[in-house]
Amino acid sequence: MGTWLMASILAAAAVMVVRYNDGLSELDDWARQTDVLLSEKLAQHDAHMTALSAIIRMSPNEPAESVQGLAQSVTAFYPRITDVATIRIEKPDAPVIAYGGQNGPVAAQPEPAAELPILNKPGDTAVRPAANKHSYSIYKLVDAGRLLRLKINAAGLLGIDRIPPEYSVSLFLGEALLFERAANAQSLFVATTQVSANNVGQPLKLSIGRSFSLSELLPPFAIAPLLAIVAAAIWMVERYRHASRERRRQEQRAALLEQETRLAHAGRVNALGEMASGIAHELAQPVAALLAQSQAARRAVVINRPDILEQTLDANVREAKRAGDILGRMRAYISGADARIETVTLEDALTGSIHLIETDLAQRGVILETSLPGSQHEVAIDVISFQQVIHNLIRNAAEAMVGQSEPRIWLTAAFQAGDAIITIRDNGPGMDTTLLDRIFDPFFTTKPDGMGLGLPLCARLVEKMDGTIEARNDAGACFTIRLPVREPA
Ligand code: ADP
């Protein structure tokens, strides 16, 4: 989401920059066009001034018809020139003679001498903003005693109607503002440019401003597809990232699985040595039985009792098979053969596990109290793995209680809500509560010579049987295994 927002902002900014640049070049175009137009008009004023002063010079007696004729055509063709007049400078009280009107030349109010420019030699010119602000006057010294004055309406200089309404326009003569039009648009900001009409006698300055509104800089028709493209691009990048993450996760899982397999094998080999005494104990029984039955068979031959001989040989076959089974399980266990899920009663599976550890516990002086369900509920388990789990848990309990008086382990099993629940509890020191959640992590150990592989292996084996294992403190340490129950058919 954050990326999408960032990318959208960047895309919007890019659109704004492009549109802003377009606007700026449009502004430049308008400024250039208006400047050219203005220069042409100012040049026309110069030409009129020249023509008029020539005629005035030839008319020493005013008012003169010839001046009126030319002035009338000038004001008729160029309405922005509102007034053509001559002023007698050597006689400040003499009336100003205004030409160009419909009713011929008329005598007007004299202009205060203080407002007139002082020009030295014939042909010199000057400009002044007029009192009404929207006009300016151009003065030219015609001859020693007379000034020619043209009054120009500034609004007529610009052809303002051509310029689009979103532009603001101001025209200055020096510092005096002659004309101003504000932009009609709501603007986010304004870009302004200034031009001068390049006329030395009429030094006008034009300032044109371009307003930019938000909707102009970010028009929805440009933004919407752009945002859609950005969103699509981000979606594709995210998909690609997601796919790479998924691939990495799969690779990690595969590596982890391989590690677990190796771990399980290492655990089995490790536990083998510790189970050796239990296995020897298991084997001792069938071997002793074989010996006893074989001796009985010999006696049966001596006393010629084929019926007893047959019985003893049958018993030998049974015992030899049992010993063979035990060895077969050992082989399967060491070789790491695939889990072989069997349906067995919980009681049988636990009794087998207890046999394997009994001798070890007896040697350590640990008392094992059992409370088995005594029902015929069955569980679906890999018997070898199950026995290894129980063996590891009981051995850990025994090791935790070394040197303790009256070490005791309780092994209980029960059925509850479709699960078989097996708990192995001891009266040892229990586990450090701050470390409890790390206890199933590989290589976590508090023993100087421990490997920290027993509990992670137990957890993995129980999971493979669709079960769970938990550790908590209950006086000593207490481990609870839950396995799904298979009801008898
Ligand atoms: P290891 O026995 O090699 O240390 P385990 O994975 O079997 O590896 O056990 C990890 C740790 O769990 C042990 O080092 C011990 O601190 C703790 N632990 C396991 N069982 C018990 C128990 N019954 N009582 C107290 N601590 C235990």
Coordinates of C-alpha atoms and ligand atoms in Angstrom, one line a residue:
M1 CA 0.0 0.0 0.0
G2 CA 2.9 2.3 1.0
T3 CA 4.6 1.6 -2.3
W4 CA 1.5 2.2 -4.3
L5 CA 1.0 5.5 -2.6
M6 CA 4.6 6.6 -3.2
A7 CA 4.5 5.5 -6.9
S8 CA 1.2 7.3 -7.4
I9 CA 2.5 10.5 -5.9
L10 CA 5.6 10.3 -8.1
A11 CA 3.4 9.6 -11.2
A12 CA 1.1 12.5 -10.3
A13 CA 4.1 14.8 -9.7
A14 CA 5.5 13.7 -13.2
V15 CA 2.1 14.6 -14.8
M16 CA 2.1 18.0 -13.0
V17 CA 5.7 18.8 -14.2
V18 CA 4.8 17.9 -17.8
R19 CA 1.6 20.0 -17.7
Y20 CA 3.3 22.8 -15.9
N21 CA 6.0 22.9 -18.6
D22 CA 3.4 22.9 -21.3
G23 CA 1.7 25.9 -19.6
L24 CA 5.0 27.7 -19.4
S25 CA 5.7 27.4 -23.1
E26 CA 2.2 28.6 -23.8
L27 CA 2.8 31.6 -21.6
D28 CA 6.0 32.3 -23.5
D29 CA 4.1 32.2 -26.8
W30 CA 1.5 34.6 -25.6
A31 CA 4.1 37.0 -24.2
R32 CA 6.0 37.0 -27.4
Q33 CA 2.9 37.6 -29.6
T34 CA 1.7 40.4 -27.4
D35 CA 5.1 42.0 -27.3
V36 CA 5.3 42.0 -31.1
L37 CA 1.8 43.5 -31.3
L38 CA 2.6 46.2 -28.7
S39 CA 5.9 47.2 -30.5
E40 CA 4.0 47.6 -33.8
K41 CA 1.4 49.9 -32.1
L42 CA 4.1 52.0 -30.4
A43 CA 5.9 52.4 -33.8
Q44 CA 2.6 53.6 -35.3
H45 CA 2.4 56.3 -32.5
D46 CA 5.9 57.4 -33.5
A47 CA 4.9 57.6 -37.2
H48 CA 1.7 59.6 -36.3
M49 CA 3.8 62.0 -34.2
T50 CA 6.2 62.6 -37.0
A51 CA 3.5 63.2 -39.6
L52 CA 1.4 65.5 -37.3
S53 CA 4.4 67.5 -36.2
A54 CA 5.4 68.1 -39.9
I55 CA 1.9 69.4 -40.7
I56 CA 1.8 71.6 -37.5
R57 CA 5.1 73.1 -38.3
M58 CA 3.7 74.1 -41.6
S59 CA 0.7 75.8 -39.9
P60 CA 2.0 78.7 -37.9
N61 CA -1.6 79.9 -37.3
E62 CA -3.8 77.7 -35.2
P63 CA -6.3 76.2 -35.1
A64 CA -5.5 74.9 -38.6
E65 CA -7.7 72.8 -40.9
S66 CA -4.9 70.8 -42.3
V67 CA -4.0 69.6 -38.8
Q68 CA -7.6 68.8 -38.0
G69 CA -7.9 66.7 -41.2
L70 CA -5.0 64.5 -40.4
A71 CA -5.8 64.3 -36.7
Q72 CA -9.4 63.3 -37.5
S73 CA -8.3 60.4 -39.7
V74 CA -5.8 59.3 -37.0
T75 CA -8.4 59.2 -34.3
A76 CA -10.9 57.5 -36.6
F77 CA -8.6 54.7 -37.6
Y78 CA -6.9 54.3 -34.3
P79 CA -9.5 54.7 -31.6
R80 CA -6.9 54.1 -28.8
I81 CA -5.5 57.6 -29.7
T82 CA -8.1 59.5 -27.9
D83 CA -6.8 63.0 -28.3
V84 CA -4.4 65.0 -30.5
A85 CA -3.6 68.5 -29.2
T86 CA -1.1 71.3 -29.5
I87 CA 0.1 73.3 -26.5
R88 CA 1.8 76.7 -26.6
I89 CA 4.6 76.5 -24.2
E90 CA 5.7 80.1 -24.4
K91 CA 2.1 81.2 -23.3
P92 CA 1.1 79.1 -20.3
D93 CA -2.4 80.7 -20.2
A94 CA -3.2 80.1 -23.9
P95 CA -5.8 77.4 -24.4
V96 CA -4.8 73.9 -25.5
I97 CA -6.1 73.2 -29.0
A98 CA -7.6 69.8 -29.3
Y99 CA -7.9 68.3 -32.8
G100 CA -9.5 65.2 -34.1
G101 CA -13.0 65.6 -32.7
Q102 CA -16.2 65.6 -34.8
N103 CA -16.8 69.3 -34.2
G104 CA -13.4 70.5 -35.5
P105 CA -10.6 71.8 -33.4
V106 CA -11.7 73.1 -30.0
A107 CA -10.0 75.2 -27.4
A108 CA -9.5 73.2 -24.2
Q109 CA -8.3 73.9 -20.6
P110 CA -4.6 74.9 -20.5
E111 CA -2.4 72.2 -19.0
P112 CA -0.6 73.3 -15.8
A113 CA 2.9 74.2 -16.8
A114 CA 4.3 72.0 -14.0
E115 CA 3.0 68.9 -15.6
L116 CA 4.5 69.6 -18.9
P117 CA 7.8 68.0 -19.8
I118 CA 10.7 70.2 -20.5
L119 CA 12.1 69.5 -24.0
N120 CA 15.1 71.3 -25.4
K121 CA 15.1 71.0 -29.1
P122 CA 12.5 70.4 -31.7
G123 CA 11.9 66.7 -32.3
D124 CA 12.6 65.7 -28.7
T125 CA 9.8 63.6 -27.1
A126 CA 8.7 62.6 -23.6
V127 CA 5.9 60.4 -22.1
R128 CA 3.8 60.9 -19.0
P129 CA 1.1 58.8 -17.4
A130 CA -2.2 60.7 -17.7
A131 CA -4.2 61.7 -14.6
N132 CA -6.9 59.2 -15.3
K133 CA -4.4 56.3 -15.0
H134 CA -5.6 54.3 -17.9
S135 CA -3.9 56.5 -20.5
Y136 CA -0.6 58.1 -21.2
S137 CA 0.5 61.1 -23.2
I138 CA 3.3 61.4 -25.6
Y139 CA 4.8 64.9 -26.1
K140 CA 6.9 66.1 -28.9
L141 CA 8.5 69.6 -29.3
V142 CA 7.3 70.7 -32.8
D143 CA 9.1 74.0 -32.9
A144 CA 10.4 76.5 -30.4
G145 CA 6.9 77.4 -29.1
R146 CA 4.7 74.4 -29.5
L147 CA 4.3 71.0 -28.1
L148 CA 2.3 68.2 -29.8
R149 CA 0.5 65.8 -27.4
L150 CA -1.1 62.4 -28.2
K151 CA -3.2 60.7 -25.6
I152 CA -3.2 56.9 -25.8
N153 CA -5.8 54.7 -24.1
A154 CA -3.6 51.9 -22.7
A155 CA -6.4 49.2 -22.8
G156 CA -6.5 49.5 -26.6
L157 CA -2.8 48.6 -27.0
L158 CA -3.0 45.0 -26.1
G159 CA -5.9 43.5 -28.0
I160 CA -6.8 42.1 -24.6
D161 CA -9.7 40.0 -25.9
R162 CA -7.3 37.7 -27.7
I163 CA -5.6 36.7 -24.5
P164 CA -7.3 33.8 -22.8
P165 CA -9.0 34.6 -19.5
E166 CA -6.7 32.4 -17.4
Y167 CA -3.9 34.9 -18.0
S168 CA -3.4 38.0 -15.9
V169 CA -2.1 41.1 -17.8
S170 CA -0.6 44.3 -16.4
L171 CA 0.9 47.2 -18.4
F172 CA 3.3 49.7 -16.8
L173 CA 4.8 53.0 -17.8
G174 CA 7.8 53.2 -15.4
E175 CA 6.2 52.5 -12.1
A176 CA 2.7 53.7 -13.1
L177 CA 0.2 51.0 -13.7
L178 CA -1.7 51.8 -16.9
F179 CA -3.8 48.7 -17.3
E180 CA -4.6 45.6 -15.4
R181 CA -6.7 42.5 -15.9
A182 CA -6.8 39.7 -13.3
A183 CA -7.0 36.0 -14.3
N184 CA -10.4 34.5 -14.0
A185 CA -9.3 31.1 -12.9
Q186 CA -8.9 29.6 -9.4
S187 CA -5.2 29.2 -9.2
L188 CA -2.9 26.8 -7.3
F189 CA 0.0 29.1 -8.3
V190 CA 0.9 31.6 -11.0
A191 CA 3.9 31.8 -13.3
T192 CA 4.7 35.3 -14.6
T193 CA 6.9 36.7 -17.4
Q194 CA 7.8 40.2 -18.3
V195 CA 8.5 41.8 -21.7
S196 CA 9.2 45.4 -22.8
A197 CA 8.0 46.6 -26.2
N198 CA 11.5 47.7 -27.0
N199 CA 10.6 51.3 -27.8
V200 CA 12.9 53.9 -26.3
G201 CA 10.4 56.8 -26.5
Q202 CA 7.6 54.8 -24.9
P203 CA 9.2 52.6 -22.4
L204 CA 6.2 50.3 -21.6
K205 CA 6.6 47.1 -19.6
L206 CA 4.1 44.3 -19.9
S207 CA 3.7 41.6 -17.3
I208 CA 1.7 38.4 -18.2
G209 CA 0.8 35.8 -15.6
R210 CA -0.4 32.3 -16.2
S211 CA -2.6 30.7 -13.5
F212 CA -2.4 27.0 -12.9
S213 CA -5.4 25.3 -11.3
L214 CA -5.2 21.9 -9.6
S215 CA -7.6 20.3 -12.1
E216 CA -5.5 21.7 -15.0
L217 CA -2.2 20.3 -13.6
L218 CA -3.8 17.0 -12.5
P219 CA -6.6 16.3 -14.9
P220 CA -8.6 13.2 -14.0
F221 CA -8.4 11.9 -17.6
A222 CA -4.6 11.8 -17.4
I223 CA -4.3 10.7 -13.9
A224 CA -6.8 7.8 -13.8
P225 CA -5.1 5.6 -16.5
L226 CA -1.7 6.5 -15.0
L227 CA -2.7 5.3 -11.6
A228 CA -4.1 2.2 -13.1
I229 CA -0.8 1.5 -14.8
V230 CA 1.1 2.2 -11.6
A231 CA -1.2 -0.1 -9.7
A232 CA -0.8 -2.9 -12.3
A233 CA 2.9 -2.6 -12.3
I234 CA 3.1 -2.7 -8.5
W235 CA 0.7 -5.7 -8.5
M236 CA 3.0 -7.5 -10.9
V237 CA 6.1 -6.7 -8.8
E238 CA 4.3 -7.9 -5.7
R239 CA 3.3 -11.1 -7.4
Y240 CA 6.8 -11.7 -8.5
R241 CA 8.1 -11.0 -5.0
H242 CA 5.5 -13.3 -3.5
A243 CA 6.4 -16.1 -5.9
S244 CA 10.1 -15.7 -5.0
R245 CA 9.3 -15.7 -1.3
E246 CA 7.2 -18.8 -1.7
R247 CA 10.0 -20.5 -3.6
R248 CA 12.6 -19.6 -0.9
R249 CA 10.2 -20.9 1.8
Q250 CA 9.8 -24.2 -0.1
E251 CA 13.6 -24.5 -0.4
Q252 CA 14.0 -23.7 3.3
R253 CA 11.4 -26.3 4.2
A254 CA 13.1 -28.9 2.1
A255 CA 16.4 -28.1 3.7
L256 CA 14.8 -28.3 7.2
L257 CA 13.2 -31.6 6.4
E258 CA 16.5 -33.0 5.3
Q259 CA 18.1 -31.7 8.5
E260 CA 15.3 -33.3 10.5
T261 CA 15.8 -36.6 8.8
R262 CA 19.5 -36.5 9.7
L263 CA 18.6 -35.4 13.2
A264 CA 16.3 -38.3 13.7
H265 CA 18.9 -40.7 12.5
A266 CA 21.5 -39.2 14.8
G267 CA 19.1 -39.3 17.7
R268 CA 18.3 -43.0 17.0
V269 CA 22.0 -43.9 16.9
N270 CA 22.6 -41.9 20.0
A271 CA 19.7 -43.5 21.9
L272 CA 20.8 -46.9 20.8
G273 CA 23.7 -47.1 23.2
E274 CA 21.4 -46.1 26.0
M275 CA 18.7 -48.6 25.0
A276 CA 21.3 -51.4 24.8
S277 CA 20.7 -52.5 28.4
G278 CA 16.9 -52.5 27.8
I279 CA 17.3 -54.5 24.6
A280 CA 19.6 -57.0 26.4
H281 CA 16.9 -57.4 29.0
E282 CA 14.3 -58.0 26.3
L283 CA 16.4 -60.6 24.6
A284 CA 17.4 -62.3 27.9
Q285 CA 13.8 -63.5 28.3
P286 CA 13.4 -65.4 25.0
V287 CA 17.0 -66.7 25.2
A288 CA 16.4 -68.0 28.7
A289 CA 13.1 -69.6 27.6
L290 CA 14.9 -71.1 24.5
L291 CA 17.5 -72.7 26.8
A292 CA 14.9 -74.1 29.2
Q293 CA 12.7 -75.4 26.4
S294 CA 15.7 -77.0 24.6
Q295 CA 16.7 -78.8 27.8
A296 CA 13.2 -80.0 28.2
A297 CA 13.2 -81.3 24.6
R298 CA 16.4 -83.3 25.2
R299 CA 14.8 -84.9 28.3
A300 CA 11.7 -85.7 26.2
V301 CA 13.9 -87.5 23.7
V302 CA 15.5 -89.5 26.4
I303 CA 12.2 -90.6 28.0
N304 CA 10.7 -91.0 24.5
R305 CA 7.9 -88.6 24.9
P306 CA 7.2 -87.2 21.4
D307 CA 4.2 -85.2 22.6
I308 CA 6.3 -83.2 25.1
L309 CA 9.0 -82.9 22.5
E310 CA 6.5 -81.3 20.1
Q311 CA 5.3 -78.9 22.7
T312 CA 8.8 -77.7 23.6
L313 CA 9.8 -77.3 20.0
D314 CA 6.7 -75.2 19.4
A315 CA 7.6 -73.1 22.3
N316 CA 11.1 -72.7 20.9
V317 CA 9.8 -71.5 17.6
R318 CA 7.6 -68.9 19.4
E319 CA 10.6 -67.7 21.5
A320 CA 12.9 -67.6 18.6
K321 CA 10.3 -65.5 16.7
R322 CA 10.0 -63.1 19.6
A323 CA 13.8 -62.6 19.7
G324 CA 13.8 -62.2 15.9
D325 CA 11.1 -59.5 16.2
I326 CA 13.1 -57.6 18.8
L327 CA 16.2 -57.7 16.6
G328 CA 14.1 -56.8 13.6
R329 CA 12.8 -53.7 15.4
M330 CA 16.3 -52.7 16.3
R331 CA 17.4 -52.9 12.8
A332 CA 14.5 -51.0 11.4
Y333 CA 15.1 -48.4 14.1
I334 CA 18.8 -47.9 13.3
S335 CA 18.5 -47.9 9.6
G336 CA 15.9 -45.1 9.7
A337 CA 13.3 -47.0 7.8
D338 CA 10.1 -45.0 7.1
A339 CA 7.6 -44.7 9.8
R340 CA 5.4 -47.8 10.0
I341 CA 2.1 -46.8 11.4
E342 CA 0.4 -49.7 13.2
T343 CA -2.8 -49.9 15.1
V344 CA -2.0 -51.3 18.6
T345 CA -3.5 -51.0 22.0
L346 CA -2.0 -48.2 24.0
E347 CA -1.4 -50.5 26.9
D348 CA 0.8 -52.9 24.8
A349 CA 2.8 -50.0 23.3
L350 CA 3.5 -48.6 26.8
T351 CA 4.3 -52.0 28.3
G352 CA 6.9 -52.6 25.6
S353 CA 8.4 -49.1 26.3
I354 CA 8.6 -49.7 30.0
H355 CA 10.4 -53.0 29.5
L356 CA 13.2 -51.2 27.6
I357 CA 13.9 -48.8 30.4
E358 CA 13.1 -50.8 33.5
T359 CA 16.6 -52.1 34.1
D360 CA 18.2 -48.7 33.6
L361 CA 15.8 -47.2 36.1
A362 CA 16.4 -50.0 38.6
Q363 CA 20.1 -49.4 38.4
R364 CA 19.6 -45.6 39.1
G365 CA 17.3 -46.4 42.0
V366 CA 14.4 -44.5 40.3
I367 CA 10.9 -45.8 41.1
L368 CA 8.5 -45.9 38.1
E369 CA 4.8 -45.8 39.0
T370 CA 2.4 -46.6 36.2
S371 CA -1.3 -46.2 35.7
L372 CA -2.4 -47.6 32.4
P373 CA -5.9 -47.4 31.0
G374 CA -6.5 -51.1 30.9
S375 CA -9.0 -50.6 28.0
Q376 CA -8.8 -52.0 24.5
H377 CA -8.7 -48.6 22.8
E378 CA -6.2 -48.6 20.0
V379 CA -3.9 -45.9 18.8
A380 CA -2.3 -45.6 15.3
I381 CA 1.4 -45.2 15.9
D382 CA 4.8 -46.2 14.8
V383 CA 5.7 -48.5 17.7
I384 CA 9.4 -48.0 17.4
S385 CA 9.1 -44.2 17.3
F386 CA 6.6 -44.2 20.2
Q387 CA 8.9 -46.3 22.3
Q388 CA 11.8 -44.0 21.6
V389 CA 9.7 -41.0 22.7
I390 CA 8.7 -42.6 26.0
H391 CA 12.3 -43.8 26.5
N392 CA 13.7 -40.3 25.9
L393 CA 11.2 -38.7 28.3
I394 CA 11.8 -41.2 31.1
R395 CA 15.5 -41.1 30.6
N396 CA 15.5 -37.2 30.8
A397 CA 13.4 -37.5 34.0
A398 CA 15.9 -39.9 35.5
E399 CA 18.9 -37.8 34.5
A400 CA 17.2 -34.7 36.1
M401 CA 16.9 -36.5 39.4
V402 CA 20.5 -37.8 39.7
G403 CA 21.6 -37.5 43.4
Q404 CA 18.2 -36.8 44.6
S405 CA 16.5 -38.8 47.4
E406 CA 13.5 -40.9 46.4
P407 CA 13.5 -40.1 42.7
R408 CA 10.1 -41.1 41.3
I409 CA 8.5 -41.0 37.9
W410 CA 4.7 -41.3 37.2
L411 CA 3.6 -42.7 33.9
T412 CA -0.1 -42.4 33.3
A413 CA -2.3 -43.0 30.3
A414 CA -5.9 -42.2 29.8
F415 CA -8.5 -41.6 27.0
Q416 CA -10.2 -38.3 26.7
A417 CA -12.4 -36.8 24.0
G418 CA -11.1 -39.0 21.2
D419 CA -7.4 -38.6 22.3
A420 CA -5.0 -40.9 24.2
I421 CA -3.3 -38.8 26.8
I422 CA 0.1 -40.0 28.2
T423 CA 1.8 -38.0 30.9
I424 CA 5.3 -38.6 32.3
R425 CA 5.9 -36.6 35.5
D426 CA 8.8 -36.7 37.9
N427 CA 9.6 -35.2 41.3
G428 CA 12.8 -33.6 40.2
P429 CA 13.7 -29.9 40.1
G430 CA 11.5 -29.2 37.1
M431 CA 12.5 -26.8 34.3
D432 CA 13.5 -23.2 34.4
T433 CA 10.2 -21.4 33.5
T434 CA 12.1 -18.7 31.5
L435 CA 13.5 -21.4 29.2
L436 CA 10.3 -23.5 28.9
D437 CA 9.4 -22.2 25.4
R438 CA 12.9 -23.1 24.1
I439 CA 12.9 -26.7 25.4
F440 CA 11.9 -28.2 22.1
D441 CA 14.4 -26.2 20.1
P442 CA 17.2 -28.3 18.5
F443 CA 20.5 -28.1 20.5
F444 CA 18.9 -26.6 23.5
T445 CA 20.5 -28.2 26.6
T446 CA 21.4 -27.4 30.1
K447 CA 23.6 -30.4 30.5
P448 CA 27.4 -30.1 30.2
D449 CA 27.5 -33.1 28.0
G450 CA 24.0 -32.9 26.6
M451 CA 23.2 -32.6 22.8
G452 CA 19.8 -31.0 23.0
L453 CA 18.4 -33.4 20.4
G454 CA 16.2 -35.6 22.5
L455 CA 13.1 -33.3 22.9
P456 CA 13.1 -31.9 19.4
L457 CA 13.2 -35.5 18.1
C458 CA 10.4 -36.5 20.4
A459 CA 8.3 -33.6 19.1
R460 CA 9.0 -34.5 15.5
L461 CA 8.1 -38.1 16.0
V462 CA 4.9 -37.3 17.8
E463 CA 3.9 -34.9 15.1
K464 CA 4.4 -37.5 12.5
M465 CA 1.9 -39.6 14.3
D466 CA -0.6 -36.7 14.2
G467 CA -0.1 -36.0 17.9
T468 CA 1.2 -33.2 20.1
I469 CA 3.6 -32.9 23.0
E470 CA 3.7 -30.2 25.7
A471 CA 6.0 -29.5 28.7
R472 CA 5.1 -27.8 31.9
N473 CA 6.1 -27.8 35.6
D474 CA 3.9 -29.7 38.0
A475 CA 6.0 -30.0 41.2
G476 CA 8.7 -31.6 39.0
A477 CA 8.7 -31.7 35.2
C478 CA 5.6 -33.0 33.4
F479 CA 5.4 -33.9 29.7
T480 CA 2.0 -34.6 28.1
I481 CA 1.5 -36.4 24.8
R482 CA -1.8 -36.5 22.9
L483 CA -2.4 -39.1 20.2
P484 CA -5.5 -39.7 18.1
V485 CA -7.4 -42.8 19.1
R486 CA -8.5 -45.5 16.6
E487 CA -11.6 -47.2 18.0
P488 CA -11.6 -51.0 17.7
A489 CA -13.4 -52.2 14.6
Ligands
ADP1 P1 19.7 -33.2 26.4 O1 19.1 -34.3 27.2 O2 20.8 -33.6 25.5 O3 20.0 -31.9 27.1 P2 16.9 -32.8 25.5 O4 16.4 -32.2 24.2 O5 16.5 -34.2 25.7 O6 18.5 -32.8 25.3 O7 16.6 -31.9 26.7 C1 16.8 -30.6 26.6 C2 16.8 -29.9 28.0 O8 15.5 -30.0 28.6 C3 17.7 -30.6 29.0 O9 19.0 -30.2 28.9 C4 17.0 -30.2 30.3 O10 17.5 -28.9 30.7 C5 15.6 -30.1 30.0 N1 14.8 -31.2 30.5 C6 14.3 -32.2 29.7 N2 13.6 -33.0 30.5 C7 13.6 -32.6 31.8 C8 13.1 -33.0 33.1 N3 12.4 -34.1 33.2 N4 13.4 -32.3 34.2 C9 14.1 -31.1 34.0 N5 14.6 -30.7 32.9 C10 14.4 -31.4 31.8

